[in-house]
């Protein structure tokens, strides 16, 4: 007898744990000691798609195996099931309900269910049995195809709080019921939505403590779909190259990682609003947005992205761009990239905000005439609606100098203006010293008009002080 066969039963079961159901059954011919070991392994996996037999034989096979584990009071740590259902086949639905309840009684820790309707047309989709969400507390992986998910699918409390993967294909589900599933299943790490009807808005915020890059929720949305709004926070969104999001109107991406290069090949013919908020991996890409009807673009980040837009239809468009200048940034490169971004947004009415978090005078932008000539020699300053500077007062002159070398704002505002007349007076002095001969303020030579207004605290509007 081989030495492996002499190992304790518990170790042999652990060996079988890593084999598929079919391979585990084949071990029964190895020797007498292996003959029935496969019948007691701690994990079971049944797939109707790969079963060579009738539907009734498949149901009986699952029944007999679960009954044996119950009779011998054995634990099924993991259970996988791939099955198709038909609303007219009430027997299959009842058996599924009984199996799920049996797994709950046996203390199953991990339950993976792939369930597909045999209906051929969307109008014939029937409701996913409520037992899936209401009883299967150990459910971790759920694949649903050709079903309706609504209040009948979870009339009571959703207990599937351990769900980690959710895949919906050709499913009818509305916004409210989708959000209910997501809110009741906080551990979801992967979500895939393909050709689902009724679902127009997706709001997915993934927060996990401790939070690491590897713990981002993976989300896949496959067109064609009826999705009009996508709102993703802290997720990994998968864009398929060449996808046509024909109905999408609002796209919010906050701290999202994605296949940014693939985004350039996607089409967004109905997109009106695009928000990109602190998406760090965008720094490595140069993207093109094919959204001819876009009305508003909102960007916030610690770096200047390389983004361009397709030719847009006539109409007013708005951009809110908020970028941070870091002490470690090279001034010439940083402002050159800013000029490129503003050029790509030249068809937008742009509000530009620049934040500089410095701690001492050494962090002030190093200005010189070469910086200004180097930038202005390539591109002309771009007209923008407003410029907001958030920096220390001692940095204001240098930061403004750099900003005005790449843009011409109609309105300039700053964080330290609010309620501090001495600061306002100092800024006024900076702006009006045209004849100082200071090369650092070369941009002042073509400054056409300067005026300062203050807002009355009593809400009576703005008043000029010059």
XYZ file of C-alpha atoms in Angstrom:
466
model
C 0.000 0.000 0.000
C 1.302 3.496 -0.838
C 2.206 5.705 2.101
C -0.262 8.448 1.119
C -3.166 6.042 1.580
C -2.001 5.441 5.140
C -2.476 9.091 6.064
C -5.298 9.995 8.470
C -8.737 10.529 6.983
C -8.685 14.237 7.826
C -5.509 14.779 5.777
C -6.893 12.837 2.812
C -10.009 15.013 2.926
C -7.822 18.099 2.893
C -6.021 16.786 -0.216
C -9.370 16.299 -1.956
C -10.366 19.824 -0.977
C -8.048 21.193 -3.681
C -9.457 18.941 -6.443
C -12.514 19.520 -8.596
C -15.627 17.448 -7.891
C -14.937 15.219 -10.917
C -11.292 14.600 -9.985
C -12.257 13.904 -6.384
C -14.663 11.171 -7.541
C -11.939 9.603 -9.692
C -9.741 9.038 -6.618
C -12.189 6.338 -5.465
C -10.413 3.803 -7.702
C -6.933 4.452 -6.290
C -7.239 2.036 -3.380
C -9.677 0.742 -0.793
C -8.850 3.527 1.661
C -9.658 6.137 -1.006
C -12.937 4.487 -2.018
C -15.334 6.651 0.005
C -13.117 9.551 1.061
C -14.439 11.788 -1.723
C -17.922 11.447 -0.219
C -16.831 13.219 2.960
C -14.633 16.048 1.715
C -15.502 19.459 3.236
C -16.360 21.146 -0.061
C -18.941 20.245 -2.698
C -19.342 21.688 -6.179
C -22.166 20.806 -8.590
C -22.669 22.198 -12.085
C -25.659 21.318 -14.221
C -23.823 22.678 -17.284
C -21.126 19.984 -17.091
C -23.360 17.167 -15.795
C -23.859 14.265 -18.200
C -27.444 13.347 -17.455
C -30.981 14.626 -17.240
C -32.206 17.508 -15.109
C -33.955 15.074 -12.778
C -30.767 13.032 -12.336
C -28.834 16.184 -11.485
C -31.383 17.208 -8.852
C -31.273 13.724 -7.337
C -27.452 13.779 -7.237
C -27.383 17.020 -5.252
C -30.199 15.769 -3.007
C -28.442 12.508 -2.142
C -25.105 14.146 -1.385
C -26.555 16.790 0.899
C -28.746 14.226 2.631
C -25.708 12.013 3.310
C -23.838 14.922 4.891
C -26.887 15.723 7.024
C -27.387 12.113 8.116
C -23.744 11.713 9.122
C -23.671 15.213 10.639
C -20.739 16.241 8.494
C -19.907 19.862 7.830
C -19.888 21.329 4.328
C -17.499 24.263 4.628
C -17.892 25.320 0.996
C -20.701 24.638 -1.450
C -20.846 25.607 -5.120
C -23.914 25.242 -7.312
C -24.541 26.112 -10.965
C -28.149 25.515 -11.967
C -30.847 26.687 -14.385
C -34.442 27.226 -13.326
C -37.784 27.558 -15.042
C -40.761 29.154 -13.335
C -42.959 26.253 -14.434
C -40.534 23.804 -12.808
C -41.710 24.354 -9.261
C -39.900 21.222 -8.093
C -36.472 22.688 -8.901
C -37.311 25.920 -7.078
C -38.467 24.024 -3.983
C -35.338 21.878 -3.987
C -33.123 24.962 -4.224
C -34.912 26.422 -1.217
C -34.424 23.184 0.729
C -30.730 22.987 -0.193
C -30.044 26.538 0.950
C -31.788 25.929 4.276
C -29.830 22.684 4.714
C -26.545 24.520 4.088
C -27.492 27.058 6.741
C -28.124 24.249 9.238
C -24.797 22.590 8.357
C -22.848 25.765 9.083
C -21.577 26.325 5.542
C -19.059 29.182 5.533
C -18.836 29.831 1.797
C -21.669 29.440 -0.692
C -21.240 30.202 -4.417
C -24.385 30.192 -6.548
C -24.713 30.611 -10.309
C -28.374 30.645 -11.244
C -29.799 31.083 -14.738
C -33.349 31.297 -15.981
C -34.285 29.055 -18.892
C -36.616 31.745 -20.258
C -35.694 32.980 -23.722
C -37.371 36.384 -23.587
C -37.165 39.223 -21.101
C -40.954 39.347 -20.741
C -40.844 35.806 -19.340
C -38.237 36.505 -16.649
C -39.481 35.305 -13.296
C -38.498 36.389 -9.823
C -35.336 35.132 -8.218
C -36.412 32.935 -5.280
C -36.355 35.042 -2.117
C -34.531 32.277 -0.264
C -31.299 33.320 -2.043
C -31.032 36.650 -0.232
C -33.153 35.972 2.836
C -31.742 32.631 4.000
C -28.340 32.151 2.345
C -26.331 34.030 4.965
C -23.118 32.280 3.864
C -23.548 33.390 0.232
C -20.256 34.905 -1.000
C -20.436 34.607 -4.790
C -23.664 35.145 -6.749
C -24.136 34.957 -10.517
C -27.672 35.700 -11.738
C -28.815 35.562 -15.358
C -32.265 36.214 -16.850
C -34.214 36.886 -13.666
C -36.227 39.703 -12.188
C -34.894 41.071 -8.915
C -37.436 43.148 -7.047
C -39.192 43.246 -3.688
C -40.521 39.727 -4.230
C -36.905 38.534 -4.342
C -36.223 39.908 -0.857
C -39.510 40.572 0.894
C -37.832 40.494 4.291
C -34.337 41.313 5.550
C -31.394 40.591 3.249
C -29.104 38.271 5.196
C -26.399 37.788 2.536
C -24.048 40.165 4.329
C -20.974 38.113 3.403
C -21.500 38.531 -0.348
C -18.194 39.386 -2.072
C -18.980 38.897 -5.767
C -22.150 39.943 -7.578
C -22.640 39.285 -11.292
C -25.879 40.315 -12.997
C -26.561 39.549 -16.670
C -29.818 40.166 -18.527
C -31.476 40.896 -15.208
C -34.386 43.238 -14.623
C -33.731 45.327 -11.505
C -34.600 48.927 -10.668
C -32.404 51.553 -9.003
C -33.962 51.243 -5.548
C -33.634 47.464 -5.324
C -30.064 47.502 -6.632
C -29.057 50.045 -4.000
C -30.765 47.954 -1.330
C -28.642 44.940 -2.250
C -25.437 46.984 -2.290
C -26.192 48.731 1.013
C -26.976 45.405 2.727
C -23.862 43.683 1.351
C -20.944 45.900 2.478
C -18.247 43.314 1.690
C -18.820 43.242 -2.085
C -15.428 43.324 -3.829
C -16.439 42.527 -7.418
C -19.550 43.632 -9.278
C -20.366 42.930 -12.915
C -23.441 44.344 -14.658
C -24.246 43.301 -18.218
C -27.311 44.147 -20.311
C -29.538 44.786 -17.290
C -32.905 46.470 -17.792
C -34.602 48.825 -15.365
C -31.308 49.908 -13.810
C -30.535 53.505 -14.740
C -28.379 54.783 -11.883
C -25.445 53.038 -10.219
C -24.059 54.499 -7.016
C -21.279 52.418 -5.557
C -19.176 53.639 -2.624
C -16.673 51.153 -1.274
C -15.158 51.830 2.133
C -13.145 49.214 3.969
C -10.878 49.468 7.005
C -7.990 49.037 6.829
C -8.008 50.369 3.264
C -5.348 49.332 0.768
C -5.001 49.581 -3.011
C -5.577 45.827 -3.364
C -8.934 46.036 -1.582
C -10.652 48.220 -4.172
C -13.968 46.883 -5.367
C -13.794 45.669 -8.974
C -16.765 46.890 -11.020
C -17.576 45.964 -14.605
C -20.383 47.560 -16.594
C -20.997 46.156 -20.054
C -22.987 48.056 -22.660
C -25.444 48.044 -24.237
C -27.264 49.058 -21.097
C -29.858 51.530 -19.912
C -27.505 53.059 -17.358
C -27.828 56.849 -17.192
C -25.732 57.553 -14.085
C -22.581 55.887 -12.741
C -21.208 57.027 -9.375
C -18.163 55.085 -8.192
C -16.076 55.800 -5.084
C -12.940 53.816 -4.176
C -13.416 51.202 -6.864
C -11.680 49.599 -9.817
C -13.934 50.265 -12.809
C -13.440 48.141 -15.918
C -13.949 49.859 -19.274
C -14.010 47.621 -22.340
C -12.168 49.051 -25.320
C -14.636 50.409 -27.854
C -17.678 50.226 -25.552
C -20.620 52.443 -26.484
C -22.323 53.932 -23.407
C -25.155 55.328 -25.486
C -27.479 56.251 -22.594
C -24.949 57.385 -19.988
C -25.463 61.027 -18.991
C -23.592 61.391 -15.680
C -20.262 59.784 -14.811
C -18.706 60.367 -11.371
C -15.318 58.759 -10.649
C -13.863 59.416 -7.199
C -10.605 57.753 -6.132
C -11.143 55.212 -8.894
C -8.584 53.073 -10.680
C -9.526 52.051 -14.187
C -8.218 51.139 -17.617
C -7.835 54.803 -18.564
C -6.362 54.000 -21.977
C -9.474 51.956 -22.817
C -11.610 54.951 -21.859
C -10.185 56.817 -24.852
C -11.790 54.257 -27.167
C -15.224 54.398 -25.525
C -18.119 56.446 -26.859
C -20.320 58.632 -24.674
C -22.820 60.189 -27.119
C -25.214 61.326 -24.345
C -22.742 62.259 -21.596
C -23.475 65.646 -20.018
C -21.390 65.633 -16.846
C -17.985 64.068 -16.168
C -16.402 64.275 -12.710
C -12.882 62.937 -12.053
C -11.888 63.349 -8.417
C -8.448 62.285 -7.113
C -7.956 59.356 -9.493
C -4.207 58.891 -9.053
C -3.523 56.418 -11.871
C -4.775 58.918 -14.426
C -1.367 60.570 -14.033
C 0.199 57.833 -16.155
C -2.209 58.226 -19.101
C -3.154 60.600 -21.875
C -6.884 60.212 -22.496
C -9.409 61.351 -25.075
C -13.079 61.795 -24.156
C -15.529 61.174 -27.001
C -18.489 63.054 -25.528
C -19.835 65.562 -28.084
C -22.735 66.669 -25.840
C -20.775 67.260 -22.659
C -21.893 70.304 -20.683
C -19.719 70.199 -17.575
C -16.304 68.741 -16.747
C -15.116 68.734 -13.140
C -11.569 67.726 -12.186
C -9.828 67.626 -8.821
C -6.376 66.162 -8.186
C -2.790 66.518 -6.996
C -1.462 66.525 -10.565
C -2.392 67.977 -13.944
C -3.973 65.355 -16.226
C -3.535 65.008 -19.974
C -7.128 65.134 -21.222
C -8.637 66.180 -24.532
C -12.233 66.232 -25.752
C -13.938 65.468 -29.033
C -15.467 68.323 -31.000
C -18.588 69.313 -29.138
C -21.996 70.441 -30.287
C -22.821 74.185 -30.058
C -23.726 75.490 -26.617
C -22.231 76.712 -23.349
C -19.917 74.312 -21.533
C -18.381 74.685 -18.095
C -15.263 73.344 -16.452
C -14.222 73.391 -12.800
C -10.557 72.447 -12.515
C -8.883 72.186 -9.102
C -5.209 71.254 -9.038
C -2.524 71.224 -6.353
C 0.988 72.581 -6.776
C 3.337 70.508 -4.637
C 6.724 71.779 -3.356
C 8.385 68.888 -5.189
C 6.942 69.896 -8.582
C 9.157 71.460 -11.228
C 7.594 74.876 -11.860
C 8.323 75.059 -15.594
C 6.950 71.568 -16.305
C 3.957 72.019 -14.017
C 2.785 75.297 -15.555
C 3.457 74.023 -19.074
C 1.142 71.044 -18.401
C -1.427 73.420 -16.947
C -1.307 75.473 -20.132
C -1.866 72.314 -22.199
C -4.888 71.355 -20.102
C -6.396 74.826 -20.363
C -5.884 74.743 -24.136
C -7.855 71.481 -24.311
C -10.601 73.176 -22.266
C -10.596 76.370 -24.334
C -14.169 75.698 -25.525
C -15.301 75.561 -21.885
C -16.038 78.433 -19.517
C -13.336 77.462 -17.042
C -13.010 78.129 -13.338
C -9.441 77.314 -12.284
C -8.397 76.720 -8.671
C -4.757 76.242 -7.652
C -3.826 75.006 -4.198
C -0.311 75.316 -2.826
C 0.402 73.810 0.578
C 3.766 75.230 1.599
C 5.335 75.348 5.044
C 8.046 77.977 4.681
C 9.495 80.565 2.326
C 11.683 77.912 0.725
C 8.593 76.305 -0.779
C 7.694 79.375 -2.817
C 7.758 78.835 -6.587
C 11.202 79.668 -7.934
C 10.512 82.375 -10.492
C 12.717 83.696 -13.231
C 12.414 85.271 -16.627
C 13.272 81.984 -18.352
C 10.194 80.343 -16.864
C 7.895 82.989 -18.306
C 9.610 83.096 -21.696
C 9.749 79.312 -21.884
C 6.023 78.958 -21.363
C 4.816 81.943 -23.359
C 7.137 81.053 -26.209
C 5.131 77.875 -26.864
C 1.514 78.779 -26.139
C -0.398 81.955 -25.497
C -2.153 82.413 -22.160
C -5.666 80.946 -22.231
C -8.698 83.007 -21.235
C -10.515 81.598 -18.197
C -13.521 82.846 -16.267
C -11.968 82.816 -12.802
C -8.780 81.984 -10.929
C -8.838 80.964 -7.264
C -5.558 80.750 -5.350
C -5.292 78.948 -2.021
C -1.837 79.631 -0.602
C 0.023 81.578 2.068
C 0.235 85.319 1.508
C 4.010 85.145 1.041
C 3.457 82.714 -1.860
C 0.742 84.732 -3.567
C 2.931 86.864 -5.829
C 4.965 83.950 -7.179
C 1.947 81.656 -7.607
C -0.023 84.393 -9.347
C 2.995 85.139 -11.535
C 3.118 81.526 -12.688
C -0.657 81.301 -13.199
C -0.840 84.482 -15.277
C 1.943 83.203 -17.490
C -0.449 80.511 -18.768
C -3.941 81.994 -18.367
C -5.880 85.253 -18.372
C -8.674 85.161 -15.767
C -11.582 87.594 -15.698
C -11.831 87.245 -11.904
C -9.071 86.542 -9.368
C -9.857 85.425 -5.837
C -7.791 84.028 -2.991
C -8.414 82.241 0.282
C -6.679 84.843 2.443
C -8.725 87.744 1.050
C -11.686 87.043 3.306
C -12.061 89.789 5.900
C -8.383 90.778 5.980
C -7.926 94.300 4.630
C -4.169 94.324 5.197
C -3.850 91.301 2.936
C -6.066 92.903 0.310
C -3.986 96.090 0.400
C -0.800 94.086 -0.054
C -2.266 92.285 -3.061
C -3.372 95.618 -4.513
C 0.173 96.875 -4.202
C 1.489 93.796 -6.002
C -0.979 94.252 -8.858
C -0.326 97.981 -9.362
C 3.484 98.063 -9.231
C 3.751 98.122 -13.006
C 6.741 100.419 -13.191
C 8.840 98.623 -10.590
C 11.113 97.089 -13.225
C 10.825 93.788 -11.390
C 11.386 91.059 -13.975
C 9.485 88.597 -11.796
C 6.331 90.548 -12.598
C 6.824 90.802 -16.341
C 3.233 89.661 -16.905
C 2.019 92.982 -15.440
C 3.143 94.829 -18.580
C 0.106 93.602 -20.551
C -2.366 93.758 -17.697
C -5.278 95.723 -19.173
C -7.389 96.544 -16.129
C -7.234 95.989 -12.378
C -9.977 96.584 -9.842
C -10.744 95.136 -6.435
C -14.210 94.664 -4.991
C -15.251 93.513 -1.528
C -18.487 91.814 -0.547
C -20.575 93.500 2.113
C -21.063 91.276 5.186
C -24.703 92.357 5.326
C -25.340 90.748 1.965
C -25.672 94.017 0.059
C -23.464 92.886 -2.798
C -19.985 93.759 -4.026
C -18.460 97.228 -3.784
C -15.291 98.563 -5.472
C -12.557 99.843 -3.170
C -10.391 101.316 -5.935
